[in-house]
CSV table of C-alpha atoms in Angstrom, one decimal:
chain,number,residue,atom,x,y,z
A,1,VAL,CA,1.8,-18.1,3.6
A,2,LYS,CA,4.7,-19.1,4.9
A,3,VAL,CA,6.1,-21.1,2.3
A,4,ILE,CA,5.2,-18.9,-0.3
A,5,ARG,CA,7.1,-16.0,1.1
A,6,GLU,CA,10.2,-18.8,1.1
A,7,ALA,CA,9.9,-19.8,-2.3
A,8,THR,CA,9.7,-15.8,-3.1
A,9,ALA,CA,12.5,-15.5,-1.5
A,10,LEU,CA,14.1,-17.6,-3.4
A,11,GLY,CA,13.8,-17.1,-6.7
A,12,ALA,CA,10.1,-18.9,-7.4
A,13,LEU,CA,6.9,-17.3,-8.4
A,14,ILE,CA,4.3,-19.4,-7.3
A,15,VAL,CA,1.4,-19.4,-10.2
A,16,GLY,CA,-1.8,-21.3,-8.8
A,17,ALA,CA,-5.2,-21.6,-9.7
A,18,ALA,CA,-8.2,-19.3,-8.9
A,19,GLY,CA,-10.9,-22.0,-8.4
A,20,ASN,CA,-14.4,-23.7,-10.3
A,21,ASP,CA,-16.5,-23.4,-8.3
A,22,GLY,CA,-18.0,-20.5,-10.8
A,23,GLN,CA,-18.5,-17.4,-8.1
A,24,ASP,CA,-17.0,-14.6,-7.3
A,25,LEU,CA,-14.5,-16.0,-4.8
A,26,ALA,CA,-11.0,-15.5,-3.2
A,27,TYR,CA,-9.4,-19.6,-3.5
A,28,TYR,CA,-6.6,-19.8,-1.8
A,29,PRO,CA,-3.2,-19.6,-2.2
A,30,ALA,CA,-4.2,-18.5,-5.7
A,31,ALA,CA,-5.5,-15.1,-4.1
A,32,TYR,CA,-1.9,-14.6,-2.1
A,33,GLU,CA,-1.1,-11.3,-2.8
A,34,GLN,CA,2.5,-12.6,-3.9
A,35,VAL,CA,1.5,-16.0,-7.0
A,36,VAL,CA,0.2,-15.2,-9.5
A,37,SER,CA,-3.6,-16.4,-9.3
A,38,VAL,CA,-4.6,-17.3,-12.9
A,39,ALA,CA,-9.3,-17.8,-13.9
A,40,ALA,CA,-10.1,-19.4,-17.1
A,41,THR,CA,-11.6,-18.2,-20.8
A,42,ASP,CA,-12.8,-20.3,-23.5
A,43,TYR,CA,-11.3,-19.8,-27.2
A,44,ASN,CA,-13.2,-16.9,-27.3
A,45,ASP,CA,-11.4,-14.5,-24.3
A,46,ARG,CA,-14.4,-15.7,-22.6
A,47,VAL,CA,-14.5,-15.9,-18.8
A,48,ALA,CA,-15.5,-20.2,-18.5
A,49,ALA,CA,-17.9,-20.0,-16.8
A,50,PHE,CA,-16.7,-22.0,-13.8
A,51,SER,CA,-14.4,-20.5,-13.6
A,52,ASN,CA,-13.5,-18.0,-9.6
A,53,VAL,CA,-14.0,-14.2,-10.4
A,54,HIS,CA,-12.4,-12.6,-8.1
A,55,GLN,CA,-10.4,-9.1,-7.7
A,56,THR,CA,-7.4,-11.1,-6.5
A,57,VAL,CA,-6.8,-13.1,-10.4
A,58,ASP,CA,-4.4,-11.8,-11.7
A,59,VAL,CA,-4.7,-13.3,-14.8
A,60,CYS,CA,-6.8,-15.2,-17.6
A,61,ALA,CA,-5.1,-18.9,-19.6
A,62,PRO,CA,-7.1,-21.3,-22.0
A,63,GLY,CA,-8.9,-23.6,-20.3
A,64,VAL,CA,-11.7,-25.1,-21.5
A,65,SER,CA,-10.6,-28.9,-23.4
A,66,ILE,CA,-7.8,-28.4,-22.9
A,67,LEU,CA,-4.9,-31.6,-23.9
A,68,SER,CA,-3.2,-32.8,-21.5
A,69,THR,CA,-1.6,-36.3,-21.0
A,70,VAL,CA,-2.7,-39.2,-19.4
A,71,PRO,CA,-1.1,-42.5,-18.3
A,72,ASN,CA,-1.2,-45.7,-21.9
A,73,ASN,CA,0.6,-42.9,-23.7
A,74,ARG,CA,-2.6,-41.6,-24.3
A,75,TYR,CA,-4.9,-37.2,-24.9
A,76,GLU,CA,-7.8,-36.4,-23.5
A,77,SER,CA,-9.9,-32.7,-23.4
A,78,TYR,CA,-10.0,-31.5,-19.0
A,79,ASN,CA,-11.5,-27.6,-18.3
A,80,GLY,CA,-10.3,-26.1,-15.4
A,81,THR,CA,-8.5,-23.1,-14.2
A,82,SER,CA,-5.9,-26.4,-13.4
A,83,MET,CA,-6.2,-26.1,-17.2
A,84,ALA,CA,-5.2,-22.5,-17.4
A,85,THR,CA,-2.4,-22.2,-14.6
A,86,PRO,CA,0.0,-24.4,-15.8
A,87,VAL,CA,0.1,-22.4,-19.5
A,88,VAL,CA,0.3,-19.2,-17.2
A,89,ALA,CA,3.6,-21.0,-16.4
A,90,GLY,CA,4.9,-21.5,-19.1
A,91,VAL,CA,5.0,-18.3,-20.6
A,92,ALA,CA,7.1,-16.6,-16.9
A,93,ALA,CA,9.8,-19.4,-17.5
A,94,MET,CA,9.6,-17.7,-21.8
A,95,VAL,CA,10.0,-14.6,-19.6
A,96,ARG,CA,12.8,-15.4,-17.2
A,97,GLN,CA,14.8,-17.2,-20.6
A,98,VAL,CA,15.0,-13.8,-21.9
A,99,HIS,CA,15.6,-12.4,-18.6
A,100,PRO,CA,17.9,-14.5,-16.4
A,101,GLU,CA,18.0,-11.1,-13.7
A,102,PHE,CA,14.5,-10.6,-13.2
A,103,THR,CA,12.9,-11.3,-9.4
A,104,PRO,CA,9.9,-12.7,-9.5
A,105,ALA,CA,7.5,-10.0,-9.1
A,106,GLN,CA,9.3,-8.5,-12.7
A,107,VAL,CA,8.2,-12.1,-14.0
A,108,HIS,CA,5.2,-11.3,-12.4
A,109,ALA,CA,4.3,-8.0,-12.8
A,110,THR,CA,5.4,-9.1,-17.5
A,111,LEU,CA,2.8,-11.3,-17.1
A,112,ARG,CA,-0.3,-8.4,-15.5
A,113,ALA,CA,0.9,-5.9,-18.2
A,114,SER,CA,1.2,-7.7,-21.4
A,115,CYS,CA,-2.5,-9.5,-21.4
A,116,LYS,CA,-4.8,-8.8,-23.8
A,117,ASN,CA,-7.8,-6.8,-22.4
A,118,ILE,CA,-10.7,-8.8,-23.2
A,119,ASP,CA,-13.8,-6.8,-20.5
A,120,SER,CA,-15.8,-5.9,-23.7
A,121,LEU,CA,-16.5,-9.7,-24.1
A,122,ASN,CA,-16.5,-9.7,-21.1
A,123,PRO,CA,-19.1,-7.6,-19.3
A,124,GLY,CA,-20.2,-8.1,-15.4
A,125,TYR,CA,-16.5,-8.9,-15.1
A,126,GLY,CA,-15.1,-6.0,-14.7
A,127,GLY,CA,-11.8,-5.6,-12.5
A,128,LEU,CA,-12.7,-9.8,-11.5
A,129,ALA,CA,-10.8,-11.1,-13.5
A,130,GLY,CA,-7.1,-9.6,-13.4
A,131,ASN,CA,-5.9,-7.5,-16.6
A,132,GLY,CA,-7.0,-10.4,-19.0
A,133,ARG,CA,-6.0,-13.4,-21.5
A,134,ILE,CA,-2.6,-13.6,-20.8
A,135,HIS,CA,-0.2,-12.7,-24.2
A,136,ALA,CA,2.7,-14.8,-25.2
A,137,PRO,CA,4.2,-12.5,-27.3
A,138,ILE,CA,4.0,-9.2,-25.5
A,139,ALA,CA,5.7,-10.7,-22.1
A,140,VAL,CA,8.6,-11.8,-23.5
A,141,SER,CA,9.0,-9.6,-26.0
A,142,HIS,CA,9.3,-7.1,-23.2
A,143,THR,CA,8.6,-3.9,-25.7
A,144,GLY,CA,7.6,-1.2,-23.7
A,145,LEU,CA,6.0,-2.3,-20.9
A,146,THR,CA,5.4,-0.8,-17.5
A,147,TRP,CA,4.4,-1.8,-14.0
A,148,ALA,CA,3.2,0.3,-11.1
A,149,SER,CA,1.8,-0.9,-8.0
A,150,VAL,CA,-0.2,0.4,-4.2
A,151,ASN,CA,2.8,-1.6,-2.5
A,152,THR,CA,1.1,-0.5,1.5
A,153,TYR,CA,-2.0,2.3,2.3
A,154,ASP,CA,-2.7,3.4,5.6
A,155,PHE,CA,-6.4,5.8,6.9
A,156,SER,CA,-6.7,8.8,9.3
A,157,ASP,CA,-8.9,10.9,9.9
A,158,THR,CA,-8.2,15.0,9.6
A,159,ASP,CA,-9.9,14.7,13.4
A,160,ASN,CA,-7.7,12.5,14.4
A,161,ASP,CA,-10.0,10.7,16.8
A,162,SER,CA,-8.8,7.3,14.8
A,163,ILE,CA,-12.0,6.5,14.7
A,164,PHE,CA,-14.2,6.8,11.0
A,165,ASP,CA,-17.7,8.5,11.8
A,166,THR,CA,-20.4,9.9,8.4
A,167,GLY,CA,-18.9,12.4,7.7
A,168,ASP,CA,-15.4,12.8,8.8
A,169,THR,CA,-12.8,13.7,6.3
A,170,LEU,CA,-10.5,11.2,5.8
A,171,LEU,CA,-7.2,11.5,4.3
A,172,VAL,CA,-5.4,8.1,2.2
A,173,SER,CA,-2.0,8.1,2.2
A,174,PHE,CA,0.1,4.8,0.3
A,175,SER,CA,3.0,4.6,-1.3
A,176,ILE,CA,3.7,2.4,-4.9
A,177,ALA,CA,6.0,-0.1,-6.5
A,178,ASN,CA,7.7,0.4,-9.7
A,179,SER,CA,8.5,-3.4,-11.3
A,180,LEU,CA,8.9,-2.9,-14.4
A,181,ARG,CA,11.0,0.0,-16.6
A,182,SER,CA,10.6,3.6,-15.1
A,183,LEU,CA,8.1,5.9,-15.8
A,184,THR,CA,8.3,9.8,-17.2
A,185,ALA,CA,4.8,11.0,-15.2
A,186,CYS,CA,3.1,8.5,-13.3
A,187,THR,CA,-0.3,8.9,-11.5
A,188,VAL,CA,-2.8,7.4,-10.1
A,189,GLN,CA,-6.4,7.5,-10.2
A,190,ILE,CA,-8.3,6.8,-6.8
A,191,SER,CA,-12.2,5.4,-7.1
A,192,ASN,CA,-14.8,4.3,-4.8
A,193,GLY,CA,-15.4,0.3,-5.4
A,194,ASN,CA,-18.0,-0.2,-3.8
A,195,PRO,CA,-21.1,2.4,-4.7
A,196,ALA,CA,-22.9,0.9,-1.4
A,197,LEU,CA,-21.1,3.4,1.0
A,198,GLY,CA,-21.6,7.0,-0.6
A,199,LEU,CA,-18.2,7.5,0.3
A,200,VAL,CA,-17.8,11.1,-1.7
A,201,ILE,CA,-14.3,12.0,-3.2
A,202,LEU,CA,-12.8,14.7,-3.4
A,203,ASP,CA,-9.0,15.2,-4.6
A,204,SER,CA,-8.7,11.4,-7.7
A,205,LEU,CA,-5.5,12.4,-8.6
A,206,VAL,CA,-2.6,11.8,-7.4
A,207,THR,CA,1.0,12.1,-9.4
A,208,PHE,CA,3.8,11.5,-8.1
A,209,GLY,CA,6.0,12.8,-11.5
A,210,SER,CA,9.3,10.7,-12.5
A,211,VAL,CA,9.4,7.4,-10.8
A,212,ALA,CA,13.1,5.1,-11.3
A,213,GLU,CA,12.5,1.3,-12.5
A,214,GLY,CA,12.8,-0.3,-9.2
A,215,ALA,CA,11.6,2.4,-7.3
A,216,VAL,CA,9.2,2.3,-4.2
A,217,ILE,CA,7.7,5.7,-3.6
A,218,ASN,CA,5.8,7.7,-1.3
A,219,SER,CA,2.2,9.3,-2.0
A,220,PRO,CA,3.3,13.5,-1.6
A,221,ILE,CA,1.2,15.0,1.3
């Protein structure tokens, strides 16, 4: 983790393979927050059977039957998230070439914001395959891209005993970081990612209003 933080602080964006176990699995170091975690798709934008998926995955890229150089001036075809990862690294490099002023976080946000949504082609993978398949032309052109994400969050209970008992009403506070262009009407939708927990969300929509580029803003009380 220290190496990742230091490299990021020096201006590098780290891109990592999500792994080839074919599981819903957080695969490290790709799953660390500052790393771009890459799952693999085939030529039809379907998640490859061998590719790990997880809520920590950021993007997908082609990783099936990818030609690679091998010794003796030859090419061979390989499958794997390690074949998808260089595609994403290459797009990140192009974004940085066009926007040398971008921070690693801004390049990371651009990659995610520019993805092609492939959810309809991958039923059952909702929220596990990142924002979709990487899309170089949109990422490089950067036209109209926006990206805000949760920066920090905290929970408290209304009876202030710090014990989350059955029947308690909990308050969630959080901040968002706006990595790309300014937002004029930013709202956050809160949902229950695990219905088995039995949580009832009383107020699911939080309105922030205008959020400037690069700003970090706390949720309204």
